[in-house]
CSV table of C-alpha atoms in Angstrom, one decimal:
chain,number,residue,atom,x,y,z
U,24,MET,CA,20.4,20.4,11.1
U,25,ILE,CA,19.0,18.6,8.1
U,26,ALA,CA,21.0,20.9,5.7
U,27,LEU,CA,24.2,20.1,7.5
U,28,MET,CA,23.6,16.4,7.2
U,29,LEU,CA,23.1,16.5,3.5
U,30,PRO,CA,26.2,15.7,1.4
U,31,PRO,CA,26.8,18.0,-1.6
U,32,LEU,CA,25.3,16.7,-4.9
U,33,ALA,CA,27.4,17.0,-8.0
U,34,ALA,CA,24.4,16.4,-10.2
U,35,ALA,CA,20.7,15.8,-9.8
U,36,GLN,CA,20.1,12.2,-8.8
U,37,SER,CA,17.1,10.1,-9.5
U,38,ALA,CA,14.8,9.8,-6.5
U,39,GLY,CA,12.0,7.7,-8.0
U,40,THR,CA,9.4,7.4,-10.8
U,41,ILE,CA,6.0,8.8,-11.5
U,42,LEU,CA,3.5,5.9,-11.2
U,43,PHE,CA,0.4,7.8,-12.1
U,44,LYS,CA,-0.5,11.3,-13.2
U,45,SER,CA,-3.8,13.0,-14.0
U,46,GLY,CA,-4.7,16.6,-14.7
U,47,ASN,CA,-2.2,19.4,-15.4
U,48,ALA,CA,0.5,18.6,-12.9
U,49,ILE,CA,3.9,20.2,-13.4
U,50,ILE,CA,7.4,19.7,-12.1
U,51,THR,CA,10.1,22.4,-11.5
U,52,ARG,CA,13.6,21.1,-11.6
U,53,ALA,CA,16.5,22.3,-9.5
U,54,ASP,CA,17.6,24.5,-12.4
U,55,GLN,CA,14.2,26.2,-12.3
U,56,SER,CA,13.1,24.7,-15.7
U,57,VAL,CA,9.4,23.8,-15.7
U,58,HIS,CA,7.9,20.7,-17.4
U,59,PRO,CA,4.6,18.9,-17.6
U,60,ILE,CA,4.6,15.6,-15.7
U,61,LEU,CA,4.2,12.4,-17.6
U,62,GLN,CA,3.6,8.9,-16.4
U,63,HIS,CA,6.9,7.0,-15.9
U,64,ASP,CA,8.9,10.3,-15.7
U,65,ALA,CA,11.9,10.2,-13.3
U,66,VAL,CA,11.7,12.5,-10.3
U,67,LEU,CA,15.1,14.0,-9.2
U,68,ASN,CA,16.5,15.4,-6.1
U,69,GLY,CA,15.7,19.1,-6.0
U,70,ASP,CA,12.4,18.7,-7.9
U,71,THR,CA,9.2,20.5,-6.8
U,72,ILE,CA,5.9,19.0,-7.9
U,73,ASP,CA,2.7,21.1,-8.2
U,74,THR,CA,-0.3,18.9,-8.9
U,75,LYS,CA,-2.6,21.8,-9.9
U,76,ASP,CA,-6.0,20.3,-10.6
U,77,GLY,CA,-4.6,16.7,-10.8
U,78,ARG,CA,-3.1,13.9,-8.8
U,79,VAL,CA,0.4,12.4,-8.8
U,80,GLN,CA,1.6,9.1,-7.4
U,81,ILE,CA,5.4,8.5,-7.0
U,82,GLU,CA,7.4,5.3,-6.2
U,83,PHE,CA,10.8,6.1,-4.6
U,84,ILE,CA,14.0,4.2,-5.1
U,85,ASP,CA,13.7,2.5,-1.7
U,86,GLY,CA,10.2,1.2,-2.4
U,87,GLY,CA,8.4,4.0,-0.6
U,88,LYS,CA,5.3,5.5,-2.2
U,89,ILE,CA,3.5,8.8,-2.0
U,90,SER,CA,0.1,10.0,-3.4
U,91,LEU,CA,-0.4,13.7,-3.8
U,92,GLN,CA,-3.9,15.2,-4.0
U,93,PRO,CA,-5.0,18.2,-6.1
U,94,GLU,CA,-3.7,21.7,-5.2
U,95,THR,CA,-0.5,20.2,-3.6
U,96,ILE,CA,3.0,21.5,-3.8
U,97,TYR,CA,5.7,18.9,-2.7
U,98,LYS,CA,9.5,19.2,-2.8
U,99,ILE,CA,12.1,16.4,-2.9
U,100,ASN,CA,15.1,17.9,-1.1
U,101,GLN,CA,17.1,14.7,-1.1
U,102,TYR,CA,16.2,11.1,-1.6
U,103,SER,CA,19.2,8.8,-1.7
U,104,PHE,CA,19.4,5.0,-1.4
U,105,SER,CA,22.1,2.6,-2.6
U,106,GLY,CA,20.2,-0.6,-1.9
U,107,ALA,CA,22.0,-1.2,1.4
U,108,GLN,CA,22.1,0.3,4.9
U,109,ASP,CA,25.4,2.1,4.5
U,110,GLY,CA,24.9,5.5,6.0
U,111,THR,CA,24.2,7.3,2.7
U,112,GLU,CA,20.4,6.8,2.8
U,113,TYR,CA,18.3,9.9,3.2
U,114,ALA,CA,14.6,10.6,2.6
U,115,PHE,CA,14.1,14.4,3.2
U,116,THR,CA,11.0,15.9,1.5
U,117,GLU,CA,8.7,18.8,2.1
U,118,LEU,CA,5.0,19.4,1.9
U,119,ILE,CA,4.7,23.1,1.1
U,120,LYS,CA,0.9,23.0,0.8
U,121,GLY,CA,-1.9,20.5,0.2
U,122,GLY,CA,-2.3,16.9,1.1
U,123,LEU,CA,-0.6,13.6,0.7
U,124,ARG,CA,-0.6,9.9,1.8
U,125,ALA,CA,2.8,8.2,2.4
U,126,ILE,CA,3.9,4.6,2.6
U,127,SER,CA,7.4,4.4,3.8
U,128,GLY,CA,10.0,2.2,2.1
U,129,LEU,CA,13.2,0.6,3.3
U,130,ILE,CA,14.7,3.9,4.6
U,131,GLY,CA,11.7,4.4,6.9
U,132,HIS,CA,11.9,0.8,8.1
U,133,GLN,CA,15.7,0.5,8.5
U,134,THR,CA,16.8,4.0,9.5
U,135,PRO,CA,13.7,6.0,10.5
U,136,ASP,CA,15.8,8.9,11.8
U,137,ARG,CA,16.8,9.6,8.2
U,138,TYR,CA,13.2,9.9,7.0
U,139,GLN,CA,11.7,13.3,7.5
U,140,LEU,CA,8.8,15.2,5.9
U,141,ALA,CA,9.0,19.0,6.6
U,142,THR,CA,6.1,21.3,6.6
U,143,PRO,CA,6.0,25.1,7.3
U,144,VAL,CA,4.9,24.5,10.9
U,145,ALA,CA,6.4,21.1,11.9
U,146,THR,CA,8.5,18.2,10.8
U,147,ILE,CA,7.1,14.6,10.5
U,148,GLY,CA,9.3,11.7,11.4
U,149,ILE,CA,8.3,8.0,11.3
U,150,ARG,CA,9.1,4.5,12.6
U,151,GLY,CA,8.2,2.4,9.6
U,152,THR,CA,4.6,3.4,8.8
U,153,GLN,CA,1.8,4.8,6.7
U,154,PHE,CA,0.3,8.2,7.3
U,155,THR,CA,-1.7,11.0,5.8
U,156,ALA,CA,-0.8,14.7,6.1
U,157,ILE,CA,-2.8,17.8,5.1
U,158,PHE,CA,-1.4,21.4,5.4
U,159,LEU,CA,-3.9,24.1,4.5
U,160,GLY,CA,-4.5,27.6,5.9
U,161,ASN,CA,-1.3,27.3,8.0
U,162,LYS,CA,-2.7,24.3,9.8
U,163,LEU,CA,-1.2,20.8,9.8
U,164,VAL,CA,-3.3,17.7,10.5
U,165,MET,CA,-1.5,14.3,10.4
U,166,THR,CA,-3.2,10.9,10.8
U,167,THR,CA,-1.3,7.6,11.3
U,168,GLN,CA,-2.7,4.6,9.4
U,169,GLN,CA,0.1,2.1,10.5
U,170,GLY,CA,3.1,2.3,12.7
U,171,SER,CA,4.1,5.3,14.7
U,172,VAL,CA,4.6,9.0,13.7
U,173,ASP,CA,6.3,11.9,15.5
U,174,VAL,CA,5.3,15.5,14.8
U,175,CYS,CA,7.9,18.0,16.1
U,176,ASN,CA,8.6,21.7,16.1
U,177,ALA,CA,10.1,24.4,18.4
U,178,GLY,CA,7.2,23.8,20.8
U,179,GLY,CA,7.9,20.1,21.3
U,180,CYS,CA,6.9,16.7,20.0
U,181,ARG,CA,3.9,14.5,19.9
U,182,ASN,CA,3.6,10.9,18.8
U,183,ALA,CA,0.6,9.2,17.2
U,184,ILE,CA,0.1,5.5,16.6
U,185,ALA,CA,-2.4,3.9,14.2
U,186,GLY,CA,-5.8,5.6,14.3
U,187,GLN,CA,-4.5,8.8,16.1
U,188,SER,CA,-4.2,12.3,14.7
U,189,ILE,CA,-2.0,15.3,15.6
U,190,SER,CA,-2.5,19.0,14.7
U,191,THR,CA,-0.5,22.2,15.0
U,192,SER,CA,-0.8,25.7,13.5
U,193,SER,CA,2.5,27.4,14.1
U,194,LYS,CA,6.2,26.5,14.5
U,195,GLN,CA,6.1,27.6,18.2
U,196,SER,CA,2.9,25.8,19.2
U,197,GLN,CA,3.4,22.3,20.6
U,198,PRO,CA,1.6,19.7,18.4
U,199,GLU,CA,-1.5,18.3,20.1
U,200,HIS,CA,-3.6,15.2,19.6
U,201,THR,CA,-6.9,16.0,17.8
U,202,HIS,CA,-10.2,14.3,16.8
U,203,GLU,CA,-9.8,15.7,13.3
U,204,THR,CA,-8.7,13.3,10.7
U,205,ALA,CA,-6.5,13.9,7.7
U,206,ASN,CA,-8.5,12.4,4.8
U,207,ILE,CA,-7.4,12.2,1.2
U,208,SER,CA,-10.5,12.5,-1.0
U,209,THR,CA,-11.2,9.9,-3.7
U,210,ALA,CA,-11.8,11.2,-7.2
U,211,PRO,CA,-15.4,10.1,-8.1
U,212,PRO,CA,-16.1,8.5,-11.4
U,213,SER,CA,-17.1,11.0,-14.0
U,214,VAL,CA,-18.2,10.9,-17.7
U,215,SER,CA,-15.7,13.7,-18.4
U,216,LYS,CA,-12.8,12.7,-16.0
U,217,PRO,CA,-10.0,11.4,-18.1
U,218,VAL,CA,-8.0,8.3,-17.3
U,219,PHE,CA,-4.5,8.1,-18.8
U,220,VAL,CA,-4.3,4.8,-20.5
U,221,GLN,CA,-1.0,3.3,-21.4
U,222,ALA,CA,-1.5,1.3,-24.6
U,223,GLU,CA,-0.2,0.2,-28.0
U,224,HIS,CA,-1.0,2.3,-31.0
U,225,LEU,CA,-0.6,1.4,-34.6
U,226,GLY,CA,0.2,4.4,-36.8
U,227,LYS,CA,-0.4,4.7,-40.5
U,228,ASP,CA,2.9,3.0,-41.2
U,229,ARG,CA,1.7,0.1,-39.0
U,230,ILE,CA,4.6,0.6,-36.7
U,231,SER,CA,3.7,0.1,-33.0
U,232,ALA,CA,4.5,3.0,-30.7
U,233,VAL,CA,3.8,3.7,-27.1
U,234,VAL,CA,1.2,6.4,-26.3
U,235,THR,CA,-0.5,7.8,-23.3
U,236,ASP,CA,-4.0,8.4,-24.3
U,237,SER,CA,-6.8,10.4,-22.5
U,238,VAL,CA,-10.1,8.6,-22.9
U,239,THR,CA,-13.5,9.5,-21.6
U,240,GLN,CA,-16.8,7.6,-21.2
U,241,ALA,CA,-17.8,5.0,-23.7
U,242,SER,CA,-21.2,3.4,-23.7
U,243,LEU,CA,-21.3,0.0,-22.0
U,244,THR,CA,-22.3,-1.9,-25.1
U,245,ASP,CA,-22.2,-5.5,-26.1
U,246,LEU,CA,-23.1,-6.8,-22.6
U,247,SER,CA,-25.3,-9.7,-23.8
U,248,GLY,CA,-22.5,-11.9,-24.9
U,249,THR,CA,-23.1,-11.4,-28.6
U,250,GLY,CA,-20.4,-10.5,-31.1
U,251,ASN,CA,-16.9,-11.6,-30.4
U,252,ASN,CA,-17.0,-11.2,-26.6
U,253,PRO,CA,-17.9,-14.4,-24.7
U,254,PRO,CA,-21.0,-14.4,-22.5
U,255,GLY,CA,-20.4,-13.7,-18.8
U,256,THR,CA,-22.4,-13.9,-15.6
U,257,PRO,CA,-24.0,-10.6,-14.7
U,258,PRO,CA,-23.4,-9.6,-11.1
U,259,ASP,CA,-26.1,-10.0,-8.5
U,260,LEU,CA,-26.6,-6.4,-7.4
U,261,ASN,CA,-28.6,-7.6,-4.3
U,262,ALA,CA,-25.9,-10.0,-3.1
U,263,PRO,CA,-23.9,-8.9,-0.1
U,264,THR,CA,-20.4,-7.5,-0.7
U,265,THR,CA,-17.3,-7.2,1.4
U,266,ASN,CA,-14.8,-4.3,1.2
U,267,THR,CA,-11.1,-4.5,1.9
U,268,GLN,CA,-8.0,-2.4,1.3
U,269,THR,CA,-5.6,-4.2,-1.0
U,270,ASP,CA,-3.3,-3.9,-4.1
U,271,ILE,CA,-4.2,-5.2,-7.5
U,272,LEU,CA,-2.6,-6.0,-10.9
U,273,LEU,CA,-4.7,-5.6,-14.0
U,274,SER,CA,-4.3,-6.5,-17.7
U,275,GLY,CA,-6.8,-6.5,-20.5
U,276,ILE,CA,-7.8,-5.6,-24.0
U,277,MET,CA,-9.1,-2.1,-24.9
U,278,GLN,CA,-9.7,-0.6,-28.3
U,279,GLN,CA,-6.2,0.8,-28.2
U,280,GLY,CA,-4.6,-2.6,-27.5
U,281,ALA,CA,-3.4,-4.3,-24.4
U,282,VAL,CA,-3.2,-2.4,-21.1
U,283,ASN,CA,-1.7,-3.1,-17.7
U,284,TYR,CA,-2.0,-1.3,-14.4
U,285,ALA,CA,-0.2,-1.9,-11.0
U,286,LEU,CA,-2.5,-0.3,-8.4
U,287,LEU,CA,-1.9,0.2,-4.7
U,288,ASP,CA,-4.0,0.5,-1.6
U,289,GLY,CA,-7.4,0.6,-3.3
U,290,THR,CA,-10.7,-0.5,-2.0
U,291,LEU,CA,-11.8,-3.9,-3.3
U,292,ALA,CA,-15.4,-4.9,-3.2
U,293,SER,CA,-16.1,-8.6,-3.5
U,294,ASN,CA,-19.5,-10.2,-4.3
U,295,ALA,CA,-21.1,-13.2,-2.8
U,296,ASN,CA,-18.9,-15.6,-4.8
U,297,ASN,CA,-15.7,-13.7,-3.7
U,298,ASN,CA,-15.1,-12.5,-7.2
U,299,LEU,CA,-14.3,-8.9,-8.0
U,300,SER,CA,-17.2,-6.5,-8.2
U,301,ARG,CA,-15.5,-3.1,-7.9
U,302,TYR,CA,-12.0,-1.7,-7.3
U,303,GLN,CA,-11.4,2.0,-6.5
U,304,THR,CA,-8.3,4.1,-6.0
U,305,GLN,CA,-8.0,7.9,-6.0
U,306,ASP,CA,-7.7,7.9,-9.8
U,307,ILE,CA,-9.2,4.7,-11.1
U,308,ASP,CA,-12.7,3.2,-10.8
U,309,LEU,CA,-12.9,-0.4,-12.0
U,310,GLN,CA,-16.4,-1.8,-12.2
U,311,LEU,CA,-17.6,-5.3,-12.9
U,312,ILE,CA,-20.0,-5.9,-15.8
U,313,ALA,CA,-19.8,-9.7,-15.9
U,314,ALA,CA,-17.6,-12.3,-14.3
U,315,ASN,CA,-16.5,-15.7,-15.5
U,316,LEU,CA,-17.2,-17.8,-12.4
U,317,ASN,CA,-15.3,-20.8,-13.9
U,318,ASP,CA,-12.1,-18.8,-14.2
U,319,PHE,CA,-11.3,-17.8,-10.6
U,320,TYR,CA,-8.7,-18.7,-7.9
U,321,SER,CA,-8.4,-17.7,-4.3
U,322,ASP,CA,-6.4,-18.6,-1.3
U,323,ALA,CA,-5.3,-17.0,2.0
U,324,PHE,CA,-2.9,-14.5,0.2
U,325,VAL,CA,-4.3,-13.8,-3.2
U,326,SER,CA,-7.4,-13.9,-5.5
U,327,MET,CA,-7.3,-14.0,-9.3
U,328,GLY,CA,-10.1,-13.9,-11.9
U,329,GLN,CA,-11.3,-12.8,-15.3
U,330,VAL,CA,-14.1,-10.3,-15.8
U,331,ARG,CA,-15.6,-8.0,-18.3
U,332,GLY,CA,-15.7,-4.5,-16.9
U,333,SER,CA,-15.1,-0.8,-17.3
U,334,ILE,CA,-12.4,1.6,-16.1
U,335,ASN,CA,-13.7,5.0,-15.3
U,336,ASN,CA,-16.7,4.2,-17.4
U,337,GLN,CA,-14.5,3.1,-20.4
U,338,ASN,CA,-15.6,-0.3,-21.5
U,339,VAL,CA,-13.0,-3.1,-21.8
U,340,GLY,CA,-13.3,-6.4,-23.6
U,341,LEU,CA,-11.9,-8.7,-20.9
U,342,LEU,CA,-9.8,-8.0,-17.8
U,343,SER,CA,-7.8,-10.4,-15.8
U,344,TYR,CA,-6.8,-9.3,-12.3
U,345,ILE,CA,-4.6,-10.4,-9.4
U,346,ALA,CA,-5.6,-8.9,-6.0
U,347,GLY,CA,-3.5,-9.2,-2.8
U,348,ASP,CA,-1.4,-7.1,-0.5
U,349,ALA,CA,2.1,-6.5,-1.9
U,350,THR,CA,5.0,-7.7,0.3
U,351,GLN,CA,6.3,-4.8,2.5
U,352,PRO,CA,9.9,-3.5,2.0
U,353,ALA,CA,11.0,-4.6,5.5
U,354,ASN,CA,9.7,-8.1,4.9
U,355,LEU,CA,11.5,-8.3,1.6
U,356,LEU,CA,14.7,-7.3,3.4
U,357,GLN,CA,14.3,-10.3,5.7
U,358,LEU,CA,14.2,-12.6,2.7
U,359,ALA,CA,17.7,-11.3,1.8
U,360,ASN,CA,19.0,-13.5,4.7
U,361,LEU,CA,18.1,-16.7,2.8
U,362,ASN,CA,21.0,-18.6,1.5
U,363,THR,CA,19.3,-20.3,-1.5
U,364,PRO,CA,16.9,-19.0,-4.2
U,365,LEU,CA,13.2,-19.5,-3.7
U,366,GLN,CA,11.3,-21.5,-6.3
U,367,TYR,CA,7.8,-20.5,-7.3
U,368,ASN,CA,5.6,-22.9,-9.3
U,369,VAL,CA,2.3,-22.0,-11.1
U,370,LEU,CA,-0.7,-22.6,-8.9
U,371,ALA,CA,-3.4,-21.2,-11.2
U,372,SER,CA,-3.8,-19.1,-14.4
U,373,THR,CA,-6.6,-17.3,-16.2
U,374,ALA,CA,-7.6,-18.4,-19.7
U,375,PRO,CA,-5.3,-16.7,-22.2
U,376,VAL,CA,-7.1,-14.1,-24.2
U,377,LEU,CA,-6.3,-13.1,-27.8
U,378,GLY,CA,-7.6,-9.7,-28.7
U,379,ASN,CA,-7.6,-7.4,-31.7
U,380,GLN,CA,-8.6,-3.7,-31.4
U,381,GLY,CA,-10.6,-4.2,-28.2
U,382,ARG,CA,-12.4,-7.3,-29.4
U,383,THR,CA,-11.8,-10.8,-28.1
U,384,VAL,CA,-10.7,-13.1,-31.0
U,385,ALA,CA,-10.0,-16.3,-29.1
U,386,ILE,CA,-9.9,-17.6,-25.5
U,387,GLY,CA,-7.8,-20.6,-24.2
U,388,ASN,CA,-8.5,-22.6,-21.1
U,389,ALA,CA,-8.1,-21.7,-17.5
U,390,ASN,CA,-5.3,-23.3,-15.4
U,391,THR,CA,-3.3,-24.5,-18.5
U,392,VAL,CA,-0.2,-22.2,-18.0
U,393,THR,CA,2.9,-24.1,-16.7
U,394,GLY,CA,6.3,-22.9,-15.6
U,395,ASN,CA,8.2,-21.5,-12.7
U,396,LEU,CA,10.0,-18.4,-11.2
U,397,SER,CA,13.3,-18.6,-9.3
U,398,VAL,CA,14.2,-15.7,-7.0
U,399,ASN,CA,17.4,-15.0,-5.1
U,400,PHE,CA,16.4,-12.2,-2.7
U,401,ALA,CA,20.0,-11.9,-1.4
U,402,THR,CA,21.4,-11.0,-4.9
U,403,TYR,CA,18.1,-9.6,-6.2
U,404,ALA,CA,18.4,-11.9,-9.3
U,405,TYR,CA,15.4,-13.7,-10.7
U,406,SER,CA,14.6,-15.9,-13.8
U,407,TYR,CA,11.4,-17.4,-15.2
U,408,GLY,CA,10.1,-19.7,-17.8
U,409,LEU,CA,6.3,-19.8,-18.7
U,410,ASN,CA,4.4,-21.9,-21.3
U,411,ILE,CA,1.1,-20.5,-22.4
U,412,PRO,CA,-1.1,-22.7,-24.7
U,413,LEU,CA,-3.7,-21.3,-27.1
U,414,GLY,CA,-5.2,-23.9,-29.3
U,415,PRO,CA,-2.4,-26.0,-31.0
U,416,LEU,CA,0.2,-23.3,-30.3
U,417,THR,CA,2.2,-22.9,-27.1
U,418,TYR,CA,4.0,-19.6,-26.4
U,419,THR,CA,7.1,-19.8,-24.2
U,420,LEU,CA,8.2,-16.7,-22.3
U,421,ALA,CA,11.6,-16.7,-20.6
U,422,GLY,CA,13.9,-14.2,-19.2
U,423,ASN,CA,16.0,-13.0,-16.2
U,424,ASN,CA,16.5,-9.7,-14.5
U,425,THR,CA,17.3,-8.1,-11.1
U,426,LEU,CA,14.8,-6.8,-8.5
U,427,MET,CA,14.8,-3.2,-7.2
U,428,ALA,CA,15.8,-3.3,-3.5
U,429,GLY,CA,12.7,-3.0,-1.3
U,430,SER,CA,10.2,-3.1,-4.1
U,431,ALA,CA,7.7,-5.9,-4.5
U,432,GLU,CA,7.3,-5.0,-8.2
U,433,PHE,CA,9.2,-6.6,-11.0
U,434,ALA,CA,9.1,-6.6,-14.8
U,435,ASN,CA,11.0,-8.1,-17.7
U,436,ASN,CA,11.1,-7.9,-21.5
U,437,GLY,CA,12.3,-11.5,-22.1
U,438,SER,CA,12.2,-13.8,-25.1
U,439,ILE,CA,9.0,-15.0,-26.8
U,440,THR,CA,9.0,-18.2,-28.9
U,441,SER,CA,6.4,-20.8,-29.9
U,442,ASN,CA,6.3,-24.5,-30.9
U,443,PHE,CA,6.2,-25.8,-34.4
U,444,ASN,CA,9.4,-24.1,-35.4
U,445,ASN,CA,8.3,-20.8,-33.9
U,446,ILE,CA,5.4,-20.5,-36.3
U,447,GLY,CA,3.3,-18.6,-33.8
U,448,CYS,CA,5.8,-15.7,-33.9
U,449,ILE,CA,6.6,-15.9,-37.6
U,450,ALA,CA,5.1,-12.4,-38.0
U,451,GLY,CA,6.9,-11.2,-34.9
U,452,CYS,CA,6.2,-11.4,-31.2
U,453,ASN,CA,7.1,-8.7,-28.6
U,454,GLY,CA,6.2,-7.6,-25.2
U,455,VAL,CA,3.1,-5.4,-24.9
U,456,MET,CA,3.3,-4.6,-21.2
U,457,ARG,CA,5.1,-1.7,-19.6
U,458,ASP,CA,7.5,-1.6,-16.7
U,459,ALA,CA,7.6,1.3,-14.2
U,460,SER,CA,9.8,3.3,-16.5
U,461,GLY,CA,7.5,2.9,-19.5
U,462,ASN,CA,9.8,0.4,-21.3
U,463,PRO,CA,8.3,-2.6,-23.1
U,464,ALA,CA,7.8,-5.7,-21.0
U,465,THR,CA,6.7,-9.3,-21.5
U,466,ILE,CA,5.7,-9.8,-17.9
U,467,VAL,CA,4.7,-7.5,-15.0
U,468,GLY,CA,4.7,-9.0,-11.6
U,469,ARG,CA,4.4,-8.5,-7.8
U,470,PHE,CA,5.3,-10.4,-4.7
U,471,ILE,CA,2.2,-10.9,-2.5
U,472,GLY,CA,1.8,-11.9,1.2
U,473,PRO,CA,3.7,-11.0,4.4
U,474,ALA,CA,6.7,-13.2,3.3
U,475,ALA,CA,6.3,-13.2,-0.4
U,476,GLU,CA,4.3,-16.4,-0.3
U,477,ARG,CA,2.9,-15.7,-3.7
U,478,ALA,CA,4.0,-14.1,-6.9
U,479,GLY,CA,1.4,-12.7,-9.3
U,480,ILE,CA,2.4,-12.2,-13.0
U,481,GLN,CA,0.5,-10.5,-15.8
U,482,TYR,CA,1.8,-11.4,-19.3
U,483,GLY,CA,1.2,-9.6,-22.5
U,484,LEU,CA,2.6,-10.1,-26.0
U,485,ASN,CA,1.9,-8.8,-29.5
U,486,ILE,CA,1.5,-11.5,-32.1
U,487,GLY,CA,2.2,-9.8,-35.4
U,488,GLN,CA,1.1,-6.2,-35.7
U,489,THR,CA,-2.6,-6.4,-34.7
U,490,HIS,CA,-3.2,-9.1,-32.1
U,491,ALA,CA,-2.3,-9.2,-28.4
U,492,LEU,CA,-2.3,-12.1,-26.0
U,493,THR,CA,-2.8,-11.4,-22.3
U,494,GLY,CA,-3.5,-13.2,-19.0
U,495,SER,CA,-2.7,-13.7,-15.3
U,496,ILE,CA,-0.8,-16.2,-13.3
U,497,VAL,CA,-0.5,-16.9,-9.6
U,498,LEU,CA,2.7,-18.8,-8.4
U,499,GLY,CA,3.4,-20.2,-5.0
U,500,ARG,CA,6.6,-21.2,-3.2
């Protein structure tokens, strides 16, 4: 039935983008060509992904996301979305073996009958949800995290709401509720486990080029506040902590240059002062070394701060972070009914940090960034203007772009100028961040809260060939 519903494809169409990749994962295209997977690669209809010993995270064109664990084979039969509910939307994929966690996008929320995940023993259908599925040894176990999930085969159907699980071992056996739980394991931190870091690299010719570097453990040195790094407040290991599932944006200075991450659905541990103490996803382990308690903001939707920490035991100079649940695709769709653009103004900002080769050169003052963001959710258009002071210089970032339907993420490579006849950029200024496709960006942002009450923005710019300026901003409407 699914095959009859699918329209013929003249050429392979883009279904989404690789958000994260570790290990030796490969992709087999529809023409049977085999390629290693790289971060920011496009995934196409007809692709089969084999994670091997690694992990892969994908964001689809409707805002849906999926995380594949090691030893998983996953096929994208057809994923089509025009940005509107026009009858052409389909999300038909297949778990051949292994395990995955899925967060549905606009297709699952708007037309759930057009979202199906096939397995060798049953088909999974949803009603706007999050779920985990594991198929090993001819046995399927599915657990619903949010919403409602149907598991169907020739023997019948079963439905599971949040907290319930379903299992079946053959196409003819009716799926049954089970006390088993489909769990995706978290990759533990390791001194040898690589994290693939997106960064700026200066070659011998001093030309900046984008690289994806594999880095391993570095000793956690310079923790006393000596040298070029400012002193911080060491965490109280005896203080109580709280743990929540949330999304986070990160930017910072490493030895390779400025880095930025957009991470989803990780576990955030907060210490007694509500500042970040640790953040873990399947692939990244961020640990606090010292926090700047005077550079922190929190409200009902978001928290933001500046810390010194390590990523998978790789020490970083300074990190600024924005933590808060990304606005869901269905809620973003509701905002499209608004007739006028929404205006966001700066509520708080971390101190701008100027770094050079992993070392902090200069730090500005917290809560000094000014500016605004204007968003028309009906037309997907947005524009922004931000003023970032550092000493006597003020850098102005400005630009406009369009949002991807159903996605809370946005990025732009806009203009960068400074005061005093642009003297701050006399040696050249350009964006040091990366958007989801790996292209240069001046800002990387995310809408946060049930109705996009907040917008979090990470900014990053190269000043000349050796220095990078980074920081975080929270805006409210």
